[in-house]
Short mmCIF file of C-alpha atoms in Angstrom, two decimals:
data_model
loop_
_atom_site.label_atom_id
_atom_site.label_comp_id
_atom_site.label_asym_id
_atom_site.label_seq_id
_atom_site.Cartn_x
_atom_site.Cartn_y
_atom_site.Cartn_z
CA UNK J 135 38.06 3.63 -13.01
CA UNK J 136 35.64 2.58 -10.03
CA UNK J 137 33.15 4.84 -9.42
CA UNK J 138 31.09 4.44 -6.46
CA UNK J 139 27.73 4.05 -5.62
CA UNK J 140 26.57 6.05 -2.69
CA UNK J 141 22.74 5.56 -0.87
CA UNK J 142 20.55 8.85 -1.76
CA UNK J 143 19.00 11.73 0.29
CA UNK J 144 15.48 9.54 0.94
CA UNK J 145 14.05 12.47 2.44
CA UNK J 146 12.93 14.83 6.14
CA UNK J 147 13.84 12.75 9.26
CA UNK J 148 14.68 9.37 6.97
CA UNK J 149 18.45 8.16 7.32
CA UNK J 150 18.20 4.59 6.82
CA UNK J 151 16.62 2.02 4.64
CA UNK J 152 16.98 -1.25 3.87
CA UNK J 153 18.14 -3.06 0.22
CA UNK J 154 15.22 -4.82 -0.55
CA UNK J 155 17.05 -6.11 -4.14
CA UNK J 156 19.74 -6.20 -6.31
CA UNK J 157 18.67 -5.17 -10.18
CA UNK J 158 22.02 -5.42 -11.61
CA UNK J 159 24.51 -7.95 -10.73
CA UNK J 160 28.08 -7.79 -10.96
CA UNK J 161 29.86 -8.05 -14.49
CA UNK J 162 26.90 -6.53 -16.21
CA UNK J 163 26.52 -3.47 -18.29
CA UNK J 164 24.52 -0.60 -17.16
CA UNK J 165 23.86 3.07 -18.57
CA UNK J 166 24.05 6.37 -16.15
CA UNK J 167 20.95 6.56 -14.46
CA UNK J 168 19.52 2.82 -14.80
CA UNK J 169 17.92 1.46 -11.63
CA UNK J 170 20.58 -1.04 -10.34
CA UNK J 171 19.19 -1.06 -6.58
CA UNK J 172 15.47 -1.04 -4.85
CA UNK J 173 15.39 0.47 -1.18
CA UNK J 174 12.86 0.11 1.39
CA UNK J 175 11.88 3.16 3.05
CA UNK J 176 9.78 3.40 6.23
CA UNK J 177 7.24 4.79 3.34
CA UNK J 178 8.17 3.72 -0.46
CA UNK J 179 10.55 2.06 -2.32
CA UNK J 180 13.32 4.49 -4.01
CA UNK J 181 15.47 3.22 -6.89
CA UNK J 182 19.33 3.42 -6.68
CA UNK J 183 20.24 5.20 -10.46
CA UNK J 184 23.79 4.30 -12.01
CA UNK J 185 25.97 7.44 -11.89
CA UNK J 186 28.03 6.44 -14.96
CA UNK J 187 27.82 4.08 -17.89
CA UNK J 188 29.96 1.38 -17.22
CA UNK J 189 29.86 -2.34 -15.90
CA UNK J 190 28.36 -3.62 -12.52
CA UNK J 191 31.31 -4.22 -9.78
CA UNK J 192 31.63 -5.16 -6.17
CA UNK J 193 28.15 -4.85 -4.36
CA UNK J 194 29.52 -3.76 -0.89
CA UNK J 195 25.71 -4.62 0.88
CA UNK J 196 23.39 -7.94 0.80
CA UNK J 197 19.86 -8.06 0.13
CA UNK J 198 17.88 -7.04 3.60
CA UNK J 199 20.75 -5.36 4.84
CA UNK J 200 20.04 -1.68 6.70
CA UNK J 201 22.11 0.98 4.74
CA UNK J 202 22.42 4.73 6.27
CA UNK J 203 22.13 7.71 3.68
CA UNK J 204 25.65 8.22 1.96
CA UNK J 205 26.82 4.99 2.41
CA UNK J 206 28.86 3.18 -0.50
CA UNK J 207 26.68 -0.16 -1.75
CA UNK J 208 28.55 -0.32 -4.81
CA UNK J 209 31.13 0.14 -7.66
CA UNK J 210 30.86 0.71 -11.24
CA UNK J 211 33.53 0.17 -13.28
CA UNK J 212 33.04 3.09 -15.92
CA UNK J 213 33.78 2.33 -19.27
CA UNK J 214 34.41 -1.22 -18.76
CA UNK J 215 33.22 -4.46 -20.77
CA UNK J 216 29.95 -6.38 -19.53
CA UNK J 217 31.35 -10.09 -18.34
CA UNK J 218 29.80 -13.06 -20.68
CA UNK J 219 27.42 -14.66 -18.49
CA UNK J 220 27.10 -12.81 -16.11
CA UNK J 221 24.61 -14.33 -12.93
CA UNK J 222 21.42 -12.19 -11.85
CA UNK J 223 21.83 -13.30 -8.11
CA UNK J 224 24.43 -11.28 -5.97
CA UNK J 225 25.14 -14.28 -4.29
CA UNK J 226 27.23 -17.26 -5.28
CA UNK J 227 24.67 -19.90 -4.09
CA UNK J 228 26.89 -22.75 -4.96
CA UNK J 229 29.12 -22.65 -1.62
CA UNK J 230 25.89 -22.42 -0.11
CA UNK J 231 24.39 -25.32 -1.82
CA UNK J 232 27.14 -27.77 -0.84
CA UNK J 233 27.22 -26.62 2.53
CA UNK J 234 23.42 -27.48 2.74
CA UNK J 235 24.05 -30.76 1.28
CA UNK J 236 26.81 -31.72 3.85
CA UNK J 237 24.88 -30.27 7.36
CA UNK J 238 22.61 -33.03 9.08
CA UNK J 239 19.35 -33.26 7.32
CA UNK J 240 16.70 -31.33 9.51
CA UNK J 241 13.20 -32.25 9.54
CA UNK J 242 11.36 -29.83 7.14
CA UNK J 243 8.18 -27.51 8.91
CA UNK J 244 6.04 -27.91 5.82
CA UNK J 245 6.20 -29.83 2.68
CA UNK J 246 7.04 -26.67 0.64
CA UNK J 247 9.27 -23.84 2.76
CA UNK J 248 9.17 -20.73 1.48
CA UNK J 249 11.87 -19.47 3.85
CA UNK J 250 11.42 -16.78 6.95
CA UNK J 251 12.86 -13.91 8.38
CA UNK J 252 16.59 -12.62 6.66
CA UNK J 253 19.21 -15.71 6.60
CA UNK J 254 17.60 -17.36 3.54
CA UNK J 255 16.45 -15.79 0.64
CA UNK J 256 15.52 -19.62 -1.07
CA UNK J 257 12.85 -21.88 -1.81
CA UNK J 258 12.98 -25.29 -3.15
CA UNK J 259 12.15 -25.68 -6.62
CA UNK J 260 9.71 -27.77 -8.33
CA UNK J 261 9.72 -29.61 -11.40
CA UNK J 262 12.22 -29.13 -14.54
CA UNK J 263 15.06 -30.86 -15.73
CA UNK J 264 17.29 -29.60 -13.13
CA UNK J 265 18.73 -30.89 -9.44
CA UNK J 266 15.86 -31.11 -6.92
CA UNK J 267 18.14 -29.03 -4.87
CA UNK J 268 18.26 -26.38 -7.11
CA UNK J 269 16.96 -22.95 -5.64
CA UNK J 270 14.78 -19.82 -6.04
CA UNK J 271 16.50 -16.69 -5.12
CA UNK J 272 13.64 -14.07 -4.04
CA UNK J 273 14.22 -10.57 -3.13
CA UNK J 274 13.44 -9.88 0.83
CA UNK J 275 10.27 -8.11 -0.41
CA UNK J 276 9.32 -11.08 -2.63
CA UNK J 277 9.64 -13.51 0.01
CA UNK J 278 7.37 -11.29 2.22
CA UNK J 279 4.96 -11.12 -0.08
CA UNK J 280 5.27 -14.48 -0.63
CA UNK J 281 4.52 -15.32 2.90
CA UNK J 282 2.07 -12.66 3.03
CA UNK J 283 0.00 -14.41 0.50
CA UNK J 284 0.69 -17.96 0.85
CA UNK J 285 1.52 -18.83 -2.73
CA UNK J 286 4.14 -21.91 -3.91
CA UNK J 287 6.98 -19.79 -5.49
CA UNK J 288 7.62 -22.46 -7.17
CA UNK J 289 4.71 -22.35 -9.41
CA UNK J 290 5.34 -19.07 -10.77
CA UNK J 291 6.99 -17.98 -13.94
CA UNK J 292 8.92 -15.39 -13.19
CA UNK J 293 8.94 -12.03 -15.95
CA UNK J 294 11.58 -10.27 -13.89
CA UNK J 295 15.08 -10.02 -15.43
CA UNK J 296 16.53 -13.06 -16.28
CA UNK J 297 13.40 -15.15 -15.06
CA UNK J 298 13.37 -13.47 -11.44
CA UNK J 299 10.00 -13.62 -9.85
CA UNK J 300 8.48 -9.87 -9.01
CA UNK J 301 6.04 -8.45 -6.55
CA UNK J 302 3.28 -8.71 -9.75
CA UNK J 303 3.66 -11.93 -10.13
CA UNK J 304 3.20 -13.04 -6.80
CA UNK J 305 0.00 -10.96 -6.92
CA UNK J 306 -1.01 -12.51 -9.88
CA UNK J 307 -0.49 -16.10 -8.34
CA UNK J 308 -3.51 -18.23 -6.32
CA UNK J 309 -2.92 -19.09 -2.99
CA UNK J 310 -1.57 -22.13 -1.78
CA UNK J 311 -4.84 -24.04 -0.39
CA UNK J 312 -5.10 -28.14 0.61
CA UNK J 313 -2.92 -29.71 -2.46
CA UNK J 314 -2.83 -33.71 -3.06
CA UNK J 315 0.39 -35.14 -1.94
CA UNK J 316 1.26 -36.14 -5.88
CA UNK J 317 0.96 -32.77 -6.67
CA UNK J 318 4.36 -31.95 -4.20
CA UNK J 319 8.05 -32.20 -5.22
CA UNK J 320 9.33 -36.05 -4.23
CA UNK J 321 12.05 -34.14 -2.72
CA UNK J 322 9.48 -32.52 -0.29
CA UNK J 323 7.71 -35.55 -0.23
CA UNK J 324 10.61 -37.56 1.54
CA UNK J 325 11.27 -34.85 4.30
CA UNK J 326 7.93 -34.44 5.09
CA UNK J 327 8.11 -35.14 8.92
CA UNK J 328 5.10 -37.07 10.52
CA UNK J 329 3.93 -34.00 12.39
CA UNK J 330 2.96 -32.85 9.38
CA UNK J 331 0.81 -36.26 8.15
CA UNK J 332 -0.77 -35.87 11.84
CA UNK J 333 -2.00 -32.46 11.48
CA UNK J 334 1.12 -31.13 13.51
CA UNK J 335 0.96 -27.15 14.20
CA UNK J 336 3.53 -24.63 12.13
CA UNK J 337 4.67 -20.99 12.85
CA UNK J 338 6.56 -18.47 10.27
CA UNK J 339 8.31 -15.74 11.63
CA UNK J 340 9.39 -12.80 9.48
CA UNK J 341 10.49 -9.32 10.05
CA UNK J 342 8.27 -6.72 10.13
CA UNK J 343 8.84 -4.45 6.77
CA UNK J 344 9.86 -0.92 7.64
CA UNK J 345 6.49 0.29 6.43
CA UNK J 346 4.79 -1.83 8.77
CA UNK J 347 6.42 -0.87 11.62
CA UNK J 348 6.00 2.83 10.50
CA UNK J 349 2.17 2.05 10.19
CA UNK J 350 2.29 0.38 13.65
CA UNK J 351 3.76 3.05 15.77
CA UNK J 352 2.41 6.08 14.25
CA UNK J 353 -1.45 4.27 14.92
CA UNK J 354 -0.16 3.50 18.75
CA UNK J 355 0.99 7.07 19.27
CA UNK J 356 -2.76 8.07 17.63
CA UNK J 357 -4.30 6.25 20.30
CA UNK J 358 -1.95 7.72 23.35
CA UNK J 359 -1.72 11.08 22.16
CA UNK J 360 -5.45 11.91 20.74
CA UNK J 361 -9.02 11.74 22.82
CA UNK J 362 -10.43 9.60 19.79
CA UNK J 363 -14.10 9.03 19.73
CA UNK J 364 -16.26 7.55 16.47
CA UNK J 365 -19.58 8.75 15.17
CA UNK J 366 -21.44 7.16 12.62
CA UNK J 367 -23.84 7.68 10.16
CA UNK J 368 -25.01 5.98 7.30
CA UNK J 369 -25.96 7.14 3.37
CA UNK J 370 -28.71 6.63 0.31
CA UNK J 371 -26.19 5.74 -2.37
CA UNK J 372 -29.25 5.60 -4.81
CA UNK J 373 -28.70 9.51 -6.21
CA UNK J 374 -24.68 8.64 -6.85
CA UNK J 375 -25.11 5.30 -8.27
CA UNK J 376 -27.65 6.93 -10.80
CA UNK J 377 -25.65 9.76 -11.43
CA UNK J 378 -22.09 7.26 -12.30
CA UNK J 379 -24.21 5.10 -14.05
CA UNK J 380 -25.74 8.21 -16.75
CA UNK J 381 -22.31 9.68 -17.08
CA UNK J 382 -19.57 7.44 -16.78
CA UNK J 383 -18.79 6.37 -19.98
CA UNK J 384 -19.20 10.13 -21.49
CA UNK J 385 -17.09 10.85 -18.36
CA UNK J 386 -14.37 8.23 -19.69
CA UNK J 387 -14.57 9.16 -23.20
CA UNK J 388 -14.10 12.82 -22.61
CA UNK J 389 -11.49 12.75 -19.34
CA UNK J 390 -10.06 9.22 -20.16
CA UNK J 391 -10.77 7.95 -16.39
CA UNK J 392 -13.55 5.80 -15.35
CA UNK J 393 -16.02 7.94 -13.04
CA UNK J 394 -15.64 5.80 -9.56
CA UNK J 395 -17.47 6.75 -6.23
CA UNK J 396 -14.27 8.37 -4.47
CA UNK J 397 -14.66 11.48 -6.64
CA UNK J 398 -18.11 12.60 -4.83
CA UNK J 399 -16.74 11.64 -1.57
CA UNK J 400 -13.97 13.94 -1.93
CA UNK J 401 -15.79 16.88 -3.32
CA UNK J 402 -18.21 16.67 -0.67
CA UNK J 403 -15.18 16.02 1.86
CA UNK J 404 -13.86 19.57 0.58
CA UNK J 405 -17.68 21.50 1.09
CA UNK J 406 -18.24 20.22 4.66
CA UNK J 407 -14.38 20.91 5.85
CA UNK J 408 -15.19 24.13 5.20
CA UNK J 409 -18.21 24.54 6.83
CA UNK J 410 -17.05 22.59 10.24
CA UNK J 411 -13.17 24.21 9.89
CA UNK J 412 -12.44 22.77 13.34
CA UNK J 413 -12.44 18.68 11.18
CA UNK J 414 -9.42 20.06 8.84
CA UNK J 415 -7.49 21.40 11.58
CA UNK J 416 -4.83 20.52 14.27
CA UNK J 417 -3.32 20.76 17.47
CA UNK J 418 0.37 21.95 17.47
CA UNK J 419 1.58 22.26 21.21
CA UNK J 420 -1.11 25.18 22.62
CA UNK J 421 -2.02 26.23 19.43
CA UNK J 422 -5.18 25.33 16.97
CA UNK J 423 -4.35 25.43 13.16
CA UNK J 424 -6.93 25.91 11.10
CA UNK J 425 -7.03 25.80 7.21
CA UNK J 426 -8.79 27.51 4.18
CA UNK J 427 -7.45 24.63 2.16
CA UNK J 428 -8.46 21.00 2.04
CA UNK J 429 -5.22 18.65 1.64
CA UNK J 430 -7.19 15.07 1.25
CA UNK J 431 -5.10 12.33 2.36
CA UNK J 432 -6.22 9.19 0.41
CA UNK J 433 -5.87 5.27 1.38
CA UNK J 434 -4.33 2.76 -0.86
CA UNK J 435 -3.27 -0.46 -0.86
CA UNK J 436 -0.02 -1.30 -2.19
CA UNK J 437 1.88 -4.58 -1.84
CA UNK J 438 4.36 -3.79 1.06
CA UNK J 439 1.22 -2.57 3.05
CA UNK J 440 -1.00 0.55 3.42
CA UNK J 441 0.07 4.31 2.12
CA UNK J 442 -1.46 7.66 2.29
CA UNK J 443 -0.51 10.33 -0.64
CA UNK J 444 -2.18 13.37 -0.45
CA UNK J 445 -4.71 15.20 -2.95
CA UNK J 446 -3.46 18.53 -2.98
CA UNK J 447 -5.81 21.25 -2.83
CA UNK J 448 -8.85 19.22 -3.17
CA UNK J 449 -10.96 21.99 -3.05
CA UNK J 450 -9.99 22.94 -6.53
CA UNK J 451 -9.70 19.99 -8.55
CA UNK J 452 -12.48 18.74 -10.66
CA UNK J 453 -14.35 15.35 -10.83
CA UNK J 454 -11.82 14.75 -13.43
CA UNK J 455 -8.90 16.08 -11.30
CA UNK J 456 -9.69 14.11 -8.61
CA UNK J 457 -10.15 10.54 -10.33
CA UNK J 458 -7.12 11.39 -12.04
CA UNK J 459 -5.06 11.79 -9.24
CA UNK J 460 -6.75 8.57 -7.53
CA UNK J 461 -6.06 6.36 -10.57
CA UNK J 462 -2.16 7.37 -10.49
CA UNK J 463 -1.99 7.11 -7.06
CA UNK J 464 -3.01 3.58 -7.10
CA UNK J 465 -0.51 2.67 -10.07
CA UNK J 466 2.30 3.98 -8.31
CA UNK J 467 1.83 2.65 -5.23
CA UNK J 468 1.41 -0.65 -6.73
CA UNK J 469 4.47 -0.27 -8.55
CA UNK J 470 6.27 1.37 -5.47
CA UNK J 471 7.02 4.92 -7.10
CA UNK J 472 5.11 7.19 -4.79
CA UNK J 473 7.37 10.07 -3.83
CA UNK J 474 8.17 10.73 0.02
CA UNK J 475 6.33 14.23 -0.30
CA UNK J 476 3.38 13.24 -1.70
CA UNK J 477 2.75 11.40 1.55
CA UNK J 478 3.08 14.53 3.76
CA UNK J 479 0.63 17.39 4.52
CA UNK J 480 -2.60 16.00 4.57
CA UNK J 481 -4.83 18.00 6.44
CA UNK J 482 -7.78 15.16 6.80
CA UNK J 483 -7.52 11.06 5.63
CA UNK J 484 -10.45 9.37 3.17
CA UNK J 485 -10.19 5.51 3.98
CA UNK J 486 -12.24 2.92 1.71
CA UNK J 487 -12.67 -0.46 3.96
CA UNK J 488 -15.56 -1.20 1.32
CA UNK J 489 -13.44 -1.97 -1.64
CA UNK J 490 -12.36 -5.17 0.98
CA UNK J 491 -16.38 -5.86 2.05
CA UNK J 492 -15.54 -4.03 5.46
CA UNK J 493 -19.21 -3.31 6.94
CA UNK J 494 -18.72 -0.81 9.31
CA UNK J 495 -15.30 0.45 11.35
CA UNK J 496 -13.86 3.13 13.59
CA UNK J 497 -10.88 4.21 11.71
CA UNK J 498 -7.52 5.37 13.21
CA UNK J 499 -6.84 9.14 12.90
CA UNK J 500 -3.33 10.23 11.07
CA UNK J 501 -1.62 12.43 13.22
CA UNK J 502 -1.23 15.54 13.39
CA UNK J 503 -4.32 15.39 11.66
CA UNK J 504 -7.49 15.79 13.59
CA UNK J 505 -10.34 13.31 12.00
CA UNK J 506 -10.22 10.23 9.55
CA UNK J 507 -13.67 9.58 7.08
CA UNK J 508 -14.45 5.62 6.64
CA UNK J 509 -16.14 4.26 3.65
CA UNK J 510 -17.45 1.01 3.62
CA UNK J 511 -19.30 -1.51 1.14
CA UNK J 512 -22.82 -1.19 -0.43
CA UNK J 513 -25.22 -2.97 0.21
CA UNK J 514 -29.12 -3.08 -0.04
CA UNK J 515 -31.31 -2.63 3.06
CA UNK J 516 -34.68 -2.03 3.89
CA UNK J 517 -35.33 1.93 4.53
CA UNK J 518 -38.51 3.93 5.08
CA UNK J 519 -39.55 6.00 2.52
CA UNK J 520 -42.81 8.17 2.36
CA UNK J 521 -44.50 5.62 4.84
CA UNK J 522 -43.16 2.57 2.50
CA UNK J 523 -40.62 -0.13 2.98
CA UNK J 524 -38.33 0.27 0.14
CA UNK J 525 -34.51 -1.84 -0.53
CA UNK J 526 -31.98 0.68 -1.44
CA UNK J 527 -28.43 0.40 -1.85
CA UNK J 528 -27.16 2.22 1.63
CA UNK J 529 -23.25 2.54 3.12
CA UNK J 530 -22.70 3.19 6.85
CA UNK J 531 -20.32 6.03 7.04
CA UNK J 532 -17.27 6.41 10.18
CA UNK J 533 -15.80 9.81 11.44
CA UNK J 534 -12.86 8.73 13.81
CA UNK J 535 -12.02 12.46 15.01
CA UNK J 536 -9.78 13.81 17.91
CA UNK J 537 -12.19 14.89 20.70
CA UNK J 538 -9.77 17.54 22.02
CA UNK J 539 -10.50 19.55 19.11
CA UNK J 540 -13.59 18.04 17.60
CA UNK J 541 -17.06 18.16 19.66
CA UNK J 542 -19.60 15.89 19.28
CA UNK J 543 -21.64 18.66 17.41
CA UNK J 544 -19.19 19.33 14.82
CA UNK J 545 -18.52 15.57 13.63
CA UNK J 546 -22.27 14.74 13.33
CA UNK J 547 -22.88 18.04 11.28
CA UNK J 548 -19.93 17.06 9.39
CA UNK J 549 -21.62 14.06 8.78
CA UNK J 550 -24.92 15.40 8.03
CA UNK J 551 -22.92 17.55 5.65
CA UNK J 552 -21.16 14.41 3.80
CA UNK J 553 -25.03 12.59 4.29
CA UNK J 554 -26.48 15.41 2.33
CA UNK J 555 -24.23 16.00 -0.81
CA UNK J 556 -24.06 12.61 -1.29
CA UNK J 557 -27.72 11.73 -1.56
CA UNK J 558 -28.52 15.18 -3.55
CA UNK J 559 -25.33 14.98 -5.77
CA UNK J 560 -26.87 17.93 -7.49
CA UNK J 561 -25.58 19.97 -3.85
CA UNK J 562 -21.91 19.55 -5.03
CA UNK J 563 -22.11 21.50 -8.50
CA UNK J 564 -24.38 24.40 -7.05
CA UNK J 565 -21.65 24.46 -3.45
CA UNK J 566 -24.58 23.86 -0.83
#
């Protein structure tokens, strides 16, 4: 008996996504609740679970495709006997292969094509034993990434199922830089088209991910809806640096986290939100909100793009607390497992351009939030201290804030505020 496979609840205001890959492929066996099915979300990537234990059937949607909540994307055939060898892809890429073979032979773009937009999920592959025409298949989010990163698929060893190439391993790969001609397939070699010899321009278009476009119009409605303005300030990092450097590895040992520099940005994040209230709260419609809590919306990178869980009630967390959440924060997002409601709520956004070498920015606020805090790299420069010239290792802090709410008084003494707990670290444990 078929049972079918329907798209989840992904969460408020979310009815589509889009099937960014196939886990299972038909004819293979598969327990009740095994991930057969990764979806894109406008935020994260949710796995489709197995309802039954059974045997992979029909897959009703291709890879890229836009599926609406409820929808059927497959059948499982519960109960039912796993097919001997059984094919990883979805597709059958045979058909597709001859029909390649008998179209007109196009000049090729680049030596190596690693494919654009949705109608090909294929790359040519390099080296082996095999046909020269043999193919790659890579996930839509592999390929992005892919493209994103301009590395030869076809140099990586895949540790996905059956061989497939992942999202980690096209992190883990370099970037494609100038190669020697000998070093490309001959296959690549012959339909190399003398543009390319010459120096001839290229272009790759591909679809913007639905996080990106998320990211895009929620910063564009930041900038028509809010009065933004950016104050800066910048910080002695000497007191901190000291302070991580005496305790970290007792920190480790006893918390089993390493003690980073986020931690004493948060804390003293939570202390000056509460003395200048007007930074943690918002405008909804004629109304001011303001908060005895401190919500800390956090920055990190992931490989489909940028994502913002939230710290809840940083206010009460330890040092401990806080790096802990951080650290598992980052993991998940790497591996795409963030929940939808950790990314809601904030009530003010921590951004770390310095992890990247940024210098100095004017961050975007996240709406409905009211101000946005921007970290930035370390470096040593010369400062006056006690009538001398003295090198210290100094950051230039951003406050991005929403001047309807926000006066220019407030966001420099919140400033100040940050300024002063950071270079007197000692501040944050007596709450000054």
């Amino acid at each position: 008996m078929a049972t079918e496979v329907k798209v989840p609840t992904l969460g408020e205001s979310i009815s589509e996504a889009t099937l960014g890959q196939w886990l299972k492929a038909p004819g293979e066996a598969v327990k009740a609740d095994e991930p057969i099915a990764s979806l894109e979300t406008d935020k994260v990537a949710v796995e489709v679970n197995s309802p039954v234990d059974g045997v992979m059937g029909e897959q009703a949607v291709a890879e890229g495709a836009t599926v609406q909540v409820g929808a059927v994307i497959a059948l499982v055939e519960a109960g039912g006997t796993a097919a001997s060898g059984a094919t990883p892809a979805p597709q059958d890429r045979t058909a597709v292969g001859k029909a390649e073979q008998a179209a007109p032979a196009e000049p090729a773009s680049a030596p190596v094509s690693y494919g654009s937009g949705e109608q090909d999920n294929s790359v040519p592959a390099q080296g082996g034993s095999g046909d020269d025409n043999a193919a790659l298949t890579l996930s839509p989010a592999v390929r992005r990434l892919v493209l994103e990163r301009h590395v030869d698929p076809s140099q990586i060893k895949g540790t996905g199922k059956d061989g497939r190439i992942t999202k980690d391993d096209v992190l883990a790969a370099k970037p494609v830089t100038a190669r020697a001609p000998e070093a490309l397939p001959a296959s690549s070699q012959a339909q190399a088209p003398a543009a390319a010899a010459t120096g001839g321009r290229k272009e790759e278009r591909v679809r913007m991910t639905r996080l990106r476009q998320t990211v895009a119009r929620r910063l564009k409605e930041a900038q028509n809806t809010a009065a933004m303005l950016t104050t800066f300030n910048d910080v002695d990092m000497t007191e901190v640096i000291a302070a991580r450097a005496r305790y970290k590895d007792l920190f480790e040992k006893k918390h089993g986290i390493r003690l980073g520099f986020m931690g004493f940005f948060v804390k003293a994040a939570t202390l000056a939100l509460r003395d200048v209230p007007g930074v943690n709260g918002s405008i909804e419609g004629d109304e001011i909100v303001y908060r005895d809590y401190a919500d800390i919306s956090v920055a990190v990178s992931a490989p489909q793009g940028l994502v913002v869980p939230v710290i809840r009630d940083a206010q009460d967390l330890s040092f401990a607390g806080v790096e802990k959440t951080i650290a598992d924060f980052g993991k998940r997002a790497k591996d795409g497992t963030l929940k939808m409601e950790e990314m809601k709520g904030g009530t003010f956004t921590i951004s770390n351009g310095g992890v990247f070498g940024s210098l100095m920015s004017t961050p975007i606020i996240n709406p409905p939030q009211s101000a946005v805090l921007g970290l930035h790299r370390i470096e040593e420069r010369p400062v006056v201290r006690d009538g001398q010239i003295v090198a210290r290792p100094m950051m230039y802090l951003a406050l991005s804030y929403d001047h309807r709410l926000v006066d220019g008084r407030e966001a420099v003494s919140f400033l100040v505020r940050i300024k002063e707990a950071i270079e007197d670290p000692t501040r944050l444990l007596i709450d000054l």
